[in-house]
Amino acid sequence: MGIKNSKLLSLTKFKRPANSNNSNNSNNSPPIKKIFNDDFKFIDGRRYHNVENIHYFLPNDDQEIDRLQLQHYMMRYIWHSNFSSPVRDLLNEGGVHVLDVGCGPATWILEMASEFPKCEFTGVDVVPVMPLTIKPKNTKFIEANVLKGLPFPNDHFSFTYTRFLNCAIPSSNWTTHVIPELIRVTKPGGYVEIMEWDIEIYNPGPLGRRLTDALVKNVKSHNIDDKLPEKLVSYLQDSRNLRNINHEFRDSPIGKQGGKIGTLALDNSIYAFKCCETKFSVEFGMTLEEYNAHFEHYAKEVDEFKSQVRTHRFWAEKI
Ligand SMILES: C[S@@+](CC[C@H](N)C(=O)[O-])C[C@H]1O[C@@H](n2cnc3c(N)ncnc32)[C@H](O)[C@@H]1O
């Protein structure tokens, strides 16, 4: 895929869509309404991507964007940083390009771009959910599908990052498309970093178990690998052109047992399970009200069982 096949989104051309497909194209910019109609579909009051052959099953409306932002701050707190690759000095020095693939609402990019004002940041997502009204000058956003190839030349970025893309990528495509593309666009000496969750909750109670099992079943039905983090190191080792392969993980508590961060983790997991409420309530033989009423019990259960979530970072240098 070349640049000509992607849509370069800019402040003047595109405003973040509201929670409906109602839009007014008040200037002479390209047909925004058409973009909305093409890019989004609405199911049970939630907005989803409308891109053919994309396996991503989570919504992309304001509610989900709020969840992703909450999740970003959780991650930064848990990891005490926005990345693990040894690129801080390089980014402080500036003059280099950084890429975030599957950037979503671009919270990571916006923060990084403010912290490292001498670098250029590019965010790519298959749907235009990036906030474009207020953004640092050193950022740009491109609508593109990583499974069709990234619209950048070889050896372009000094740091190529992706976070929580697993729910979008069929298992075999990690080694056939995603990892090769991340490596291709990275400069020799530059770093590739991947951050992922374990879909499993650790020490779940009975309800946590049931919800996680439903989630695992759901991701498998989309041909997504529920055990990806276990495999990523070997995928990176099998890739040509990488060295210094690193992996770290962090466990963090869900619920009041974990203080403020645990409460955020609880909210995040409830929002995530609520994204699947239509499907899961049917599967559990419940009404939506009954399904949602369960979360009060879930909030107590995670404390009782000391439930935890695990996140991973993988990073490697391109040869
Ligand atoms: C769980 S969100 C993570 C967003 C962001 N990385 C973060 O950490 O907040 C996954 C993102 O990947 C995007 N995505 C899904 N399939 C994609 C594809 N094939 N190419 C590019 N982006 C994709 C989705 O639109 C969504 O914004």
Coordinates of N, CA and C and ligand atoms in Angstrom, one line a residue, residues 54 56 58 64 67-68 71 100-105 124-127 129 144-147 163-165 168-169, ligand 1:
I54 N -11.6 -6.5 8.7 CA -10.9 -6.1 9.9 C -11.6 -6.9 11.0
Y56 N -11.3 -6.5 14.3 CA -11.4 -5.8 15.5 C -12.8 -5.6 16.0
L58 N -14.0 -4.4 19.1 CA -14.4 -3.4 20.1 C -15.0 -2.2 19.4
E64 N -15.7 4.3 24.4 CA -14.5 3.4 24.3 C -13.3 4.3 24.3
R67 N -12.4 5.0 27.7 CA -11.8 3.8 28.3 C -10.3 3.7 27.9
L68 N -10.0 3.9 26.6 CA -8.6 3.8 26.2 C -7.7 4.8 26.9
Q71 N -7.1 3.7 30.3 CA -6.2 2.6 30.3 C -4.7 3.1 30.0
D100 N 3.4 5.2 15.9 CA 2.5 4.4 16.7 C 1.4 3.8 15.8
V101 N 1.5 2.5 15.7 CA 0.6 1.7 14.8 C -0.7 1.3 15.6
G102 N -1.9 1.6 15.1 CA -3.1 1.3 15.9 C -3.2 2.3 17.0
C103 N -3.0 3.6 16.7 CA -2.9 4.6 17.8 C -4.2 4.9 18.5
G104 N -5.3 4.5 17.9 CA -6.6 4.9 18.6 C -6.7 6.3 18.8
P105 N -7.2 6.8 20.0 CA -7.4 8.2 20.2 C -6.0 8.9 20.4
V124 N -1.0 5.9 13.2 CA -1.7 5.2 12.2 C -2.9 4.5 12.8
D125 N -4.0 4.6 12.2 CA -5.2 3.7 12.7 C -6.1 3.5 11.5
V126 N -6.7 2.3 11.6 CA -7.6 2.0 10.4 C -8.9 2.8 10.4
V127 N -9.2 3.4 11.5 CA -10.4 4.3 11.5 C -9.9 5.7 12.1
V129 N -10.1 7.9 14.6 CA -10.6 8.2 15.9 C -9.6 9.1 16.7
A144 N -4.8 4.1 7.9 CA -4.2 3.0 7.1 C -4.4 1.7 7.9
N145 N -4.4 0.6 7.1 CA -4.6 -0.7 7.7 C -3.2 -1.4 7.7
V146 N -2.7 -1.7 8.9 CA -1.4 -2.4 8.9 C -1.4 -3.7 8.2
L147 N -2.6 -4.3 8.1 CA -2.6 -5.6 7.4 C -2.5 -5.5 5.9
R163 N 0.5 -0.7 20.6 CA 0.0 -1.1 21.9 C -1.4 -1.6 21.8
F164 N -1.7 -2.8 22.4 CA -3.0 -3.4 22.5 C -3.7 -3.5 21.1
L165 N -2.9 -4.1 20.2 CA -3.4 -4.3 18.8 C -3.9 -5.7 18.7
A168 N -7.2 -7.0 17.3 CA -7.5 -6.6 15.9 C -6.8 -7.5 14.9
I169 N -5.9 -8.4 15.4 CA -5.0 -9.1 14.4 C -5.2 -10.6 14.4
Ligands
LIG1 C1 -7.4 -1.5 21.7 S1 -7.2 -0.1 20.6 C2 -5.6 0.5 21.2 C3 -5.4 1.9 20.9 C4 -4.1 2.5 21.3 N1 -2.9 1.8 20.8 C5 -4.0 2.5 22.9 O1 -3.1 1.9 23.4 O2 -4.8 3.3 23.5 C6 -6.7 -0.9 19.1 C7 -6.7 0.1 17.9 O3 -6.2 -0.6 16.8 C8 -6.9 -0.1 15.6 N2 -6.8 -1.1 14.6 C9 -7.5 -2.2 14.5 N3 -7.2 -2.9 13.4 C10 -6.2 -2.2 12.8 C11 -5.5 -2.4 11.6 N4 -5.6 -3.5 10.8 N5 -4.6 -1.4 11.2 C12 -4.4 -0.3 12.0 N6 -5.1 -0.1 13.1 C13 -6.0 -1.0 13.5 C14 -8.3 0.1 16.2 O4 -9.1 1.0 15.3 C15 -8.1 0.7 17.6 O5 -8.0 2.1 17.5

